[in-house]
């Protein structure tokens, strides 16, 4: 998958990994942001919680950073 560099979807940090959140019905697709390669995780909200991202984050934090970070809405002008 292509590594995202900008997104209008919500972006947040979970531990040391930034994630883009894309709600799609009962599924939520989380894509790493600022890491290369990008990794997508699909979570069925009826079966799992976003806490799974914390467990994955430890492993994914070893992926190379590409310099992009989630921005606070106040930082975007």
PDB file of N, CA, C and O in Angstrom:
ATOM      1  N   UNK A   1       0.832  -1.176   0.000  1.00  0.00           N
ATOM      2  CA  UNK A   1       0.000   0.000   0.000  1.00  0.00           C
ATOM      3  C   UNK A   1       0.875   1.236   0.000  1.00  0.00           C
ATOM      4  O   UNK A   1       2.001   1.208   0.475  1.00  0.00           O
ATOM      5  N   UNK A   2       0.354   2.308  -0.532  1.00  0.00           N
ATOM      6  CA  UNK A   2       1.091   3.571  -0.566  1.00  0.00           C
ATOM      7  C   UNK A   2       1.181   4.150   0.841  1.00  0.00           C
ATOM      8  O   UNK A   2       0.244   4.057   1.629  1.00  0.00           O
ATOM      9  N   UNK A   3       2.311   4.738   1.147  1.00  0.00           N
ATOM     10  CA  UNK A   3       2.516   5.368   2.447  1.00  0.00           C
ATOM     11  C   UNK A   3       1.810   6.723   2.442  1.00  0.00           C
ATOM     12  O   UNK A   3       2.116   7.577   1.618  1.00  0.00           O
ATOM     13  N   UNK A   4       0.825   6.932   3.353  1.00  0.00           N
ATOM     14  CA  UNK A   4       0.126   8.218   3.357  1.00  0.00           C
ATOM     15  C   UNK A   4       1.027   9.345   3.860  1.00  0.00           C
ATOM     16  O   UNK A   4       1.820   9.161   4.778  1.00  0.00           O
ATOM     17  N   UNK A   5       0.891  10.505   3.224  1.00  0.00           N
ATOM     18  CA  UNK A   5       1.656  11.677   3.661  1.00  0.00           C
ATOM     19  C   UNK A   5       0.749  12.792   4.157  1.00  0.00           C
ATOM     20  O   UNK A   5       1.191  13.654   4.896  1.00  0.00           O
ATOM     21  N   UNK A   6      -0.507  12.788   3.731  1.00  0.00           N
ATOM     22  CA  UNK A   6      -1.531  13.705   4.240  1.00  0.00           C
ATOM     23  C   UNK A   6      -2.852  12.948   4.275  1.00  0.00           C
ATOM     24  O   UNK A   6      -3.047  11.993   3.538  1.00  0.00           O
ATOM     25  N   UNK A   7      -3.738  13.404   5.142  1.00  0.00           N
ATOM     26  CA  UNK A   7      -5.051  12.793   5.228  1.00  0.00           C
ATOM     27  C   UNK A   7      -5.998  13.758   5.908  1.00  0.00           C
ATOM     28  O   UNK A   7      -5.594  14.501   6.808  1.00  0.00           O
ATOM     29  N   UNK A   8      -7.252  13.729   5.498  1.00  0.00           N
ATOM     30  CA  UNK A   8      -8.257  14.514   6.196  1.00  0.00           C
ATOM     31  C   UNK A   8      -9.000  13.671   7.226  1.00  0.00           C
ATOM     32  O   UNK A   8      -9.917  14.139   7.883  1.00  0.00           O
ATOM     33  N   UNK A   9      -8.591  12.407   7.374  1.00  0.00           N
ATOM     34  CA  UNK A   9      -9.168  11.522   8.387  1.00  0.00           C
ATOM     35  C   UNK A   9      -8.523  11.817   9.741  1.00  0.00           C
ATOM     36  O   UNK A   9      -7.402  12.329   9.809  1.00  0.00           O
ATOM     37  N   UNK A  10      -9.213  11.460  10.831  1.00  0.00           N
ATOM     38  CA  UNK A  10      -8.629  11.680  12.160  1.00  0.00           C
ATOM     39  C   UNK A  10      -7.295  10.945  12.311  1.00  0.00           C
ATOM     40  O   UNK A  10      -7.141   9.808  11.867  1.00  0.00           O
ATOM     41  N   UNK A  11      -6.348  11.614  12.930  1.00  0.00           N
ATOM     42  CA  UNK A  11      -5.018  11.063  13.151  1.00  0.00           C
ATOM     43  C   UNK A  11      -4.688  11.218  14.629  1.00  0.00           C
ATOM     44  O   UNK A  11      -4.966  12.264  15.222  1.00  0.00           O
ATOM     45  N   UNK A  12      -4.110  10.188  15.219  1.00  0.00           N
ATOM     46  CA  UNK A  12      -3.803  10.235  16.649  1.00  0.00           C
ATOM     47  C   UNK A  12      -2.588   9.366  16.949  1.00  0.00           C
ATOM     48  O   UNK A  12      -2.239   8.480  16.171  1.00  0.00           O
ATOM     49  N   UNK A  13      -1.967   9.638  18.075  1.00  0.00           N
ATOM     50  CA  UNK A  13      -0.826   8.841  18.527  1.00  0.00           C
ATOM     51  C   UNK A  13      -1.305   7.824  19.551  1.00  0.00           C
ATOM     52  O   UNK A  13      -2.096   8.134  20.435  1.00  0.00           O
ATOM     53  N   UNK A  14      -0.842   6.600  19.391  1.00  0.00           N
ATOM     54  CA  UNK A  14      -1.084   5.536  20.367  1.00  0.00           C
ATOM     55  C   UNK A  14       0.291   4.989  20.707  1.00  0.00           C
ATOM     56  O   UNK A  14       0.918   4.340  19.890  1.00  0.00           O
ATOM     57  N   UNK A  15       0.769   5.325  21.895  1.00  0.00           N
ATOM     58  CA  UNK A  15       2.143   4.976  22.226  1.00  0.00           C
ATOM     59  C   UNK A  15       3.076   5.783  21.342  1.00  0.00           C
ATOM     60  O   UNK A  15       2.921   6.986  21.205  1.00  0.00           O
ATOM     61  N   UNK A  16       4.009   5.113  20.681  1.00  0.00           N
ATOM     62  CA  UNK A  16       4.966   5.821  19.827  1.00  0.00           C
ATOM     63  C   UNK A  16       4.607   5.744  18.345  1.00  0.00           C
ATOM     64  O   UNK A  16       5.413   6.110  17.491  1.00  0.00           O
ATOM     65  N   UNK A  17       3.400   5.264  18.027  1.00  0.00           N
ATOM     66  CA  UNK A  17       2.977   5.115  16.637  1.00  0.00           C
ATOM     67  C   UNK A  17       1.777   6.018  16.378  1.00  0.00           C
ATOM     68  O   UNK A  17       0.835   6.065  17.165  1.00  0.00           O
ATOM     69  N   UNK A  18       1.819   6.752  15.260  1.00  0.00           N
ATOM     70  CA  UNK A  18       0.682   7.562  14.827  1.00  0.00           C
ATOM     71  C   UNK A  18      -0.204   6.716  13.911  1.00  0.00           C
ATOM     72  O   UNK A  18       0.297   5.919  13.108  1.00  0.00           O
ATOM     73  N   UNK A  19      -1.515   6.915  14.044  1.00  0.00           N
ATOM     74  CA  UNK A  19      -2.494   6.150  13.282  1.00  0.00           C
ATOM     75  C   UNK A  19      -3.513   7.074  12.630  1.00  0.00           C
ATOM     76  O   UNK A  19      -3.930   8.058  13.233  1.00  0.00           O
ATOM     77  N   UNK A  20      -3.963   6.724  11.431  1.00  0.00           N
ATOM     78  CA  UNK A  20      -5.106   7.356  10.773  1.00  0.00           C
ATOM     79  C   UNK A  20      -6.287   6.418  10.994  1.00  0.00           C
ATOM     80  O   UNK A  20      -6.176   5.204  10.801  1.00  0.00           O
ATOM     81  N   UNK A  21      -7.436   6.987  11.388  1.00  0.00           N
ATOM     82  CA  UNK A  21      -8.633   6.189  11.690  1.00  0.00           C
ATOM     83  C   UNK A  21      -9.690   6.419  10.614  1.00  0.00           C
ATOM     84  O   UNK A  21     -10.074   7.549  10.336  1.00  0.00           O
ATOM     85  N   UNK A  22     -10.169   5.329  10.013  1.00  0.00           N
ATOM     86  CA  UNK A  22     -11.200   5.395   8.973  1.00  0.00           C
ATOM     87  C   UNK A  22     -12.337   4.450   9.363  1.00  0.00           C
ATOM     88  O   UNK A  22     -12.223   3.231   9.216  1.00  0.00           O
ATOM     89  N   UNK A  23     -13.431   5.012   9.915  1.00  0.00           N
ATOM     90  CA  UNK A  23     -14.580   4.210  10.328  1.00  0.00           C
ATOM     91  C   UNK A  23     -15.367   3.783   9.097  1.00  0.00           C
ATOM     92  O   UNK A  23     -15.706   4.609   8.250  1.00  0.00           O
ATOM     93  N   UNK A  24     -15.641   2.484   9.018  1.00  0.00           N
ATOM     94  CA  UNK A  24     -16.396   1.916   7.888  1.00  0.00           C
ATOM     95  C   UNK A  24     -17.444   0.957   8.444  1.00  0.00           C
ATOM     96  O   UNK A  24     -17.266  -0.250   8.433  1.00  0.00           O
ATOM     97  N   UNK A  25     -18.534   1.519   8.954  1.00  0.00           N
ATOM     98  CA  UNK A  25     -19.574   0.680   9.560  1.00  0.00           C
ATOM     99  C   UNK A  25     -19.067   0.071  10.841  1.00  0.00           C
ATOM    100  O   UNK A  25     -18.521   0.768  11.691  1.00  0.00           O
ATOM    101  N   UNK A  26     -19.227  -1.249  10.975  1.00  0.00           N
ATOM    102  CA  UNK A  26     -18.759  -1.890  12.205  1.00  0.00           C
ATOM    103  C   UNK A  26     -17.253  -2.122  12.195  1.00  0.00           C
ATOM    104  O   UNK A  26     -16.674  -2.475  13.215  1.00  0.00           O
ATOM    105  N   UNK A  27     -16.608  -1.895  11.055  1.00  0.00           N
ATOM    106  CA  UNK A  27     -15.154  -2.023  10.965  1.00  0.00           C
ATOM    107  C   UNK A  27     -14.499  -0.649  11.022  1.00  0.00           C
ATOM    108  O   UNK A  27     -15.028   0.321  10.495  1.00  0.00           O
ATOM    109  N   UNK A  28     -13.340  -0.613  11.654  1.00  0.00           N
ATOM    110  CA  UNK A  28     -12.522   0.590  11.636  1.00  0.00           C
ATOM    111  C   UNK A  28     -11.171   0.187  11.063  1.00  0.00           C
ATOM    112  O   UNK A  28     -10.570  -0.802  11.497  1.00  0.00           O
ATOM    113  N   UNK A  29     -10.737   0.934  10.043  1.00  0.00           N
ATOM    114  CA  UNK A  29      -9.438   0.668   9.423  1.00  0.00           C
ATOM    115  C   UNK A  29      -8.452   1.680   9.986  1.00  0.00           C
ATOM    116  O   UNK A  29      -8.660   2.887   9.886  1.00  0.00           O
ATOM    117  N   UNK A  30      -7.400   1.176  10.605  1.00  0.00           N
ATOM    118  CA  UNK A  30      -6.328   2.012  11.137  1.00  0.00           C
ATOM    119  C   UNK A  30      -5.116   1.829  10.233  1.00  0.00           C
ATOM    120  O   UNK A  30      -4.754   0.702   9.893  1.00  0.00           O
ATOM    121  N   UNK A  31      -4.502   2.939   9.832  1.00  0.00           N
ATOM    122  CA  UNK A  31      -3.311   2.905   8.986  1.00  0.00           C
ATOM    123  C   UNK A  31      -2.204   3.658   9.708  1.00  0.00           C
ATOM    124  O   UNK A  31      -2.424   4.773  10.184  1.00  0.00           O
ATOM    125  N   UNK A  32      -1.032   3.044   9.780  1.00  0.00           N
ATOM    126  CA  UNK A  32       0.085   3.743  10.405  1.00  0.00           C
ATOM    127  C   UNK A  32       0.388   4.995   9.608  1.00  0.00           C
ATOM    128  O   UNK A  32       0.258   5.024   8.383  1.00  0.00           O
ATOM    129  N   UNK A  33       0.799   6.037  10.311  1.00  0.00           N
ATOM    130  CA  UNK A  33       1.131   7.309   9.683  1.00  0.00           C
ATOM    131  C   UNK A  33       2.530   7.696  10.132  1.00  0.00           C
ATOM    132  O   UNK A  33       2.837   7.648  11.324  1.00  0.00           O
ATOM    133  N   UNK A  34       3.376   8.031   9.172  1.00  0.00           N
ATOM    134  CA  UNK A  34       4.745   8.414   9.506  1.00  0.00           C
ATOM    135  C   UNK A  34       5.701   7.240   9.582  1.00  0.00           C
ATOM    136  O   UNK A  34       6.813   7.373  10.090  1.00  0.00           O
ATOM    137  N   UNK A  35       5.277   6.088   9.073  1.00  0.00           N
ATOM    138  CA  UNK A  35       6.124   4.885   9.044  1.00  0.00           C
ATOM    139  C   UNK A  35       6.145   4.335   7.630  1.00  0.00           C
ATOM    140  O   UNK A  35       5.177   4.426   6.887  1.00  0.00           O
ATOM    141  N   UNK A  36       7.265   3.753   7.263  1.00  0.00           N
ATOM    142  CA  UNK A  36       7.390   3.153   5.948  1.00  0.00           C
ATOM    143  C   UNK A  36       8.022   1.772   6.101  1.00  0.00           C
ATOM    144  O   UNK A  36       9.118   1.675   6.662  1.00  0.00           O
ATOM    145  N   UNK A  37       7.320   0.740   5.670  1.00  0.00           N
ATOM    146  CA  UNK A  37       6.064   0.739   4.947  1.00  0.00           C
ATOM    147  C   UNK A  37       4.887   1.023   5.879  1.00  0.00           C
ATOM    148  O   UNK A  37       4.995   0.863   7.095  1.00  0.00           O
ATOM    149  N   UNK A  38       3.773   1.445   5.280  1.00  0.00           N
ATOM    150  CA  UNK A  38       2.543   1.661   6.038  1.00  0.00           C
ATOM    151  C   UNK A  38       1.898   0.300   6.308  1.00  0.00           C
ATOM    152  O   UNK A  38       2.029  -0.624   5.519  1.00  0.00           O
ATOM    153  N   UNK A  39       1.221   0.213   7.439  1.00  0.00           N
ATOM    154  CA  UNK A  39       0.526  -1.014   7.826  1.00  0.00           C
ATOM    155  C   UNK A  39      -0.930  -0.669   8.108  1.00  0.00           C
ATOM    156  O   UNK A  39      -1.206   0.328   8.774  1.00  0.00           O
ATOM    157  N   UNK A  40      -1.846  -1.488   7.586  1.00  0.00           N
ATOM    158  CA  UNK A  40      -3.260  -1.308   7.875  1.00  0.00           C
ATOM    159  C   UNK A  40      -3.745  -2.432   8.774  1.00  0.00           C
ATOM    160  O   UNK A  40      -3.363  -3.585   8.599  1.00  0.00           O
ATOM    161  N   UNK A  41      -4.614  -2.053   9.721  1.00  0.00           N
ATOM    162  CA  UNK A  41      -5.229  -3.000  10.636  1.00  0.00           C
ATOM    163  C   UNK A  41      -6.733  -2.753  10.581  1.00  0.00           C
ATOM    164  O   UNK A  41      -7.174  -1.617  10.733  1.00  0.00           O
ATOM    165  N   UNK A  42      -7.509  -3.809  10.361  1.00  0.00           N
ATOM    166  CA  UNK A  42      -8.962  -3.695  10.355  1.00  0.00           C
ATOM    167  C   UNK A  42      -9.476  -4.308  11.648  1.00  0.00           C
ATOM    168  O   UNK A  42      -9.183  -5.473  11.950  1.00  0.00           O
ATOM    169  N   UNK A  43     -10.243  -3.512  12.400  1.00  0.00           N
ATOM    170  CA  UNK A  43     -10.790  -3.982  13.661  1.00  0.00           C
ATOM    171  C   UNK A  43     -12.306  -4.007  13.562  1.00  0.00           C
ATOM    172  O   UNK A  43     -12.934  -2.994  13.231  1.00  0.00           O
ATOM    173  N   UNK A  44     -12.868  -5.178  13.811  1.00  0.00           N
ATOM    174  CA  UNK A  44     -14.318  -5.344  13.883  1.00  0.00           C
ATOM    175  C   UNK A  44     -14.721  -4.890  15.280  1.00  0.00           C
ATOM    176  O   UNK A  44     -14.380  -5.534  16.272  1.00  0.00           O
ATOM    177  N   UNK A  45     -15.417  -3.776  15.374  1.00  0.00           N
ATOM    178  CA  UNK A  45     -15.726  -3.184  16.679  1.00  0.00           C
ATOM    179  C   UNK A  45     -16.675  -4.042  17.514  1.00  0.00           C
ATOM    180  O   UNK A  45     -16.808  -3.806  18.707  1.00  0.00           O
ATOM    181  N   UNK A  46     -17.296  -5.041  16.896  1.00  0.00           N
ATOM    182  CA  UNK A  46     -18.149  -5.954  17.658  1.00  0.00           C
ATOM    183  C   UNK A  46     -17.340  -7.076  18.292  1.00  0.00           C
ATOM    184  O   UNK A  46     -17.840  -7.799  19.139  1.00  0.00           O
ATOM    185  N   UNK A  47     -16.088  -7.227  17.870  1.00  0.00           N
ATOM    186  CA  UNK A  47     -15.276  -8.341  18.357  1.00  0.00           C
ATOM    187  C   UNK A  47     -14.000  -7.916  19.072  1.00  0.00           C
ATOM    188  O   UNK A  47     -13.422  -8.691  19.809  1.00  0.00           O
ATOM    189  N   UNK A  48     -13.525  -6.710  18.800  1.00  0.00           N
ATOM    190  CA  UNK A  48     -12.253  -6.263  19.382  1.00  0.00           C
ATOM    191  C   UNK A  48     -12.344  -4.783  19.706  1.00  0.00           C
ATOM    192  O   UNK A  48     -13.245  -4.085  19.251  1.00  0.00           O
ATOM    193  N   UNK A  49     -11.398  -4.319  20.483  1.00  0.00           N
ATOM    194  CA  UNK A  49     -11.339  -2.903  20.838  1.00  0.00           C
ATOM    195  C   UNK A  49     -10.068  -2.298  20.251  1.00  0.00           C
ATOM    196  O   UNK A  49      -9.126  -3.011  19.906  1.00  0.00           O
ATOM    197  N   UNK A  50     -10.015  -0.971  20.176  1.00  0.00           N
ATOM    198  CA  UNK A  50      -8.805  -0.323  19.668  1.00  0.00           C
ATOM    199  C   UNK A  50      -7.574  -0.574  20.546  1.00  0.00           C
ATOM    200  O   UNK A  50      -6.470  -0.234  20.157  1.00  0.00           O
ATOM    201  N   UNK A  51      -7.757  -1.178  21.722  1.00  0.00           N
ATOM    202  CA  UNK A  51      -6.603  -1.504  22.571  1.00  0.00           C
ATOM    203  C   UNK A  51      -5.618  -2.418  21.845  1.00  0.00           C
ATOM    204  O   UNK A  51      -4.444  -2.465  22.186  1.00  0.00           O
ATOM    205  N   UNK A  52      -6.107  -3.128  20.846  1.00  0.00           N
ATOM    206  CA  UNK A  52      -5.221  -3.993  20.067  1.00  0.00           C
ATOM    207  C   UNK A  52      -4.111  -3.189  19.411  1.00  0.00           C
ATOM    208  O   UNK A  52      -3.009  -3.696  19.186  1.00  0.00           O
ATOM    209  N   UNK A  53      -4.375  -1.908  19.125  1.00  0.00           N
ATOM    210  CA  UNK A  53      -3.352  -1.060  18.510  1.00  0.00           C
ATOM    211  C   UNK A  53      -2.140  -0.895  19.416  1.00  0.00           C
ATOM    212  O   UNK A  53      -1.009  -0.793  18.944  1.00  0.00           O
ATOM    213  N   UNK A  54      -2.366  -0.846  20.724  1.00  0.00           N
ATOM    214  CA  UNK A  54      -1.249  -0.702  21.657  1.00  0.00           C
ATOM    215  C   UNK A  54      -0.317  -1.893  21.553  1.00  0.00           C
ATOM    216  O   UNK A  54       0.898  -1.736  21.498  1.00  0.00           O
ATOM    217  N   UNK A  55      -0.893  -3.095  21.496  1.00  0.00           N
ATOM    218  CA  UNK A  55      -0.074  -4.303  21.382  1.00  0.00           C
ATOM    219  C   UNK A  55       0.695  -4.324  20.064  1.00  0.00           C
ATOM    220  O   UNK A  55       1.871  -4.665  20.028  1.00  0.00           O
ATOM    221  N   UNK A  56       0.040  -3.940  18.975  1.00  0.00           N
ATOM    222  CA  UNK A  56       0.707  -3.905  17.674  1.00  0.00           C
ATOM    223  C   UNK A  56       1.744  -2.785  17.597  1.00  0.00           C
ATOM    224  O   UNK A  56       2.756  -2.923  16.924  1.00  0.00           O
ATOM    225  N   UNK A  57       1.468  -1.697  18.297  1.00  0.00           N
ATOM    226  CA  UNK A  57       2.352  -0.540  18.246  1.00  0.00           C
ATOM    227  C   UNK A  57       3.770  -0.848  18.669  1.00  0.00           C
ATOM    228  O   UNK A  57       4.722  -0.304  18.112  1.00  0.00           O
ATOM    229  N   UNK A  58       3.923  -1.735  19.653  1.00  0.00           N
ATOM    230  CA  UNK A  58       5.270  -2.092  20.096  1.00  0.00           C
ATOM    231  C   UNK A  58       6.080  -2.689  18.951  1.00  0.00           C
ATOM    232  O   UNK A  58       7.239  -2.337  18.749  1.00  0.00           O
ATOM    233  N   UNK A  59       5.456  -3.566  18.177  1.00  0.00           N
ATOM    234  CA  UNK A  59       6.160  -4.176  17.044  1.00  0.00           C
ATOM    235  C   UNK A  59       6.338  -3.175  15.900  1.00  0.00           C
ATOM    236  O   UNK A  59       7.402  -3.095  15.290  1.00  0.00           O
ATOM    237  N   UNK A  60       5.297  -2.385  15.629  1.00  0.00           N
ATOM    238  CA  UNK A  60       5.348  -1.463  14.499  1.00  0.00           C
ATOM    239  C   UNK A  60       6.251  -0.264  14.753  1.00  0.00           C
ATOM    240  O   UNK A  60       6.694   0.392  13.810  1.00  0.00           O
ATOM    241  N   UNK A  61       6.558   0.018  16.006  1.00  0.00           N
ATOM    242  CA  UNK A  61       7.433   1.151  16.309  1.00  0.00           C
ATOM    243  C   UNK A  61       8.849   0.922  15.791  1.00  0.00           C
ATOM    244  O   UNK A  61       9.629   1.867  15.705  1.00  0.00           O
ATOM    245  N   UNK A  62       9.161  -0.306  15.399  1.00  0.00           N
ATOM    246  CA  UNK A  62      10.485  -0.594  14.850  1.00  0.00           C
ATOM    247  C   UNK A  62      10.580  -0.246  13.359  1.00  0.00           C
ATOM    248  O   UNK A  62      11.680  -0.221  12.812  1.00  0.00           O
ATOM    249  N   UNK A  63       9.427   0.012  12.709  1.00  0.00           N
ATOM    250  CA  UNK A  63       9.464   0.408  11.297  1.00  0.00           C
ATOM    251  C   UNK A  63      10.102   1.783  11.165  1.00  0.00           C
ATOM    252  O   UNK A  63       9.915   2.640  12.028  1.00  0.00           O
ATOM    253  N   UNK A  64      10.829   2.014  10.084  1.00  0.00           N
ATOM    254  CA  UNK A  64      11.471   3.320   9.890  1.00  0.00           C
ATOM    255  C   UNK A  64      10.453   4.461   9.852  1.00  0.00           C
ATOM    256  O   UNK A  64       9.393   4.330   9.234  1.00  0.00           O
ATOM    257  N   UNK A  65      10.782   5.561  10.497  1.00  0.00           N
ATOM    258  CA  UNK A  65       9.947   6.750  10.462  1.00  0.00           C
ATOM    259  C   UNK A  65      10.257   7.534   9.188  1.00  0.00           C
ATOM    260  O   UNK A  65      11.392   7.566   8.734  1.00  0.00           O
ATOM    261  N   UNK A  66       9.226   8.176   8.622  1.00  0.00           N
ATOM    262  CA  UNK A  66       9.431   8.939   7.390  1.00  0.00           C
ATOM    263  C   UNK A  66       9.339  10.450   7.594  1.00  0.00           C
ATOM    264  O   UNK A  66       9.337  11.213   6.640  1.00  0.00           O
ATOM    265  N   UNK A  67       9.252  10.893   8.843  1.00  0.00           N
ATOM    266  CA  UNK A  67       9.253  12.322   9.132  1.00  0.00           C
ATOM    267  C   UNK A  67       7.878  12.945   9.260  1.00  0.00           C
ATOM    268  O   UNK A  67       7.760  14.090   9.674  1.00  0.00           O
ATOM    269  N   UNK A  68       6.809  12.222   8.907  1.00  0.00           N
ATOM    270  CA  UNK A  68       5.445  12.753   9.040  1.00  0.00           C
ATOM    271  C   UNK A  68       4.904  12.433  10.432  1.00  0.00           C
ATOM    272  O   UNK A  68       5.200  11.393  10.994  1.00  0.00           O
ATOM    273  N   UNK A  69       4.114  13.347  10.960  1.00  0.00           N
ATOM    274  CA  UNK A  69       3.497  13.195  12.275  1.00  0.00           C
ATOM    275  C   UNK A  69       2.060  13.693  12.219  1.00  0.00           C
ATOM    276  O   UNK A  69       1.739  14.575  11.421  1.00  0.00           O
ATOM    277  N   UNK A  70       1.225  13.160  13.098  1.00  0.00           N
ATOM    278  CA  UNK A  70      -0.122  13.705  13.251  1.00  0.00           C
ATOM    279  C   UNK A  70       0.024  15.125  13.789  1.00  0.00           C
ATOM    280  O   UNK A  70       0.892  15.399  14.618  1.00  0.00           O
ATOM    281  N   UNK A  71      -0.821  16.021  13.310  1.00  0.00           N
ATOM    282  CA  UNK A  71      -0.797  17.396  13.752  1.00  0.00           C
ATOM    283  C   UNK A  71      -2.021  17.682  14.591  1.00  0.00           C
ATOM    284  O   UNK A  71      -3.117  17.196  14.305  1.00  0.00           O
ATOM    285  N   UNK A  72      -1.856  18.515  15.592  1.00  0.00           N
ATOM    286  CA  UNK A  72      -2.968  19.012  16.363  1.00  0.00           C
ATOM    287  C   UNK A  72      -3.734  19.994  15.473  1.00  0.00           C
ATOM    288  O   UNK A  72      -3.112  20.777  14.759  1.00  0.00           O
ATOM    289  N   UNK A  73      -5.081  19.967  15.499  1.00  0.00           N
ATOM    290  CA  UNK A  73      -5.828  20.911  14.645  1.00  0.00           C
ATOM    291  C   UNK A  73      -5.414  22.366  14.826  1.00  0.00           C
ATOM    292  O   UNK A  73      -5.486  23.150  13.901  1.00  0.00           O
ATOM    293  N   UNK A  74      -4.925  22.720  16.001  1.00  0.00           N
ATOM    294  CA  UNK A  74      -4.465  24.098  16.239  1.00  0.00           C
ATOM    295  C   UNK A  74      -3.201  24.414  15.452  1.00  0.00           C
ATOM    296  O   UNK A  74      -2.900  25.578  15.198  1.00  0.00           O
ATOM    297  N   UNK A  75      -2.449  23.372  15.082  1.00  0.00           N
ATOM    298  CA  UNK A  75      -1.200  23.583  14.349  1.00  0.00           C
ATOM    299  C   UNK A  75      -1.428  23.784  12.859  1.00  0.00           C
ATOM    300  O   UNK A  75      -0.523  24.162  12.130  1.00  0.00           O
ATOM    301  N   UNK A  76      -2.629  23.475  12.379  1.00  0.00           N
ATOM    302  CA  UNK A  76      -2.936  23.592  10.963  1.00  0.00           C
ATOM    303  C   UNK A  76      -3.593  24.951  10.733  1.00  0.00           C
ATOM    304  O   UNK A  76      -4.599  25.279  11.336  1.00  0.00           O
ATOM    305  N   UNK A  77      -3.003  25.740   9.879  1.00  0.00           N
ATOM    306  CA  UNK A  77      -3.539  27.074   9.714  1.00  0.00           C
ATOM    307  C   UNK A  77      -3.853  27.490   8.365  1.00  0.00           C
ATOM    308  O   UNK A  77      -3.851  27.158   7.338  1.00  0.00           O
TER     309      UNK A  77
END
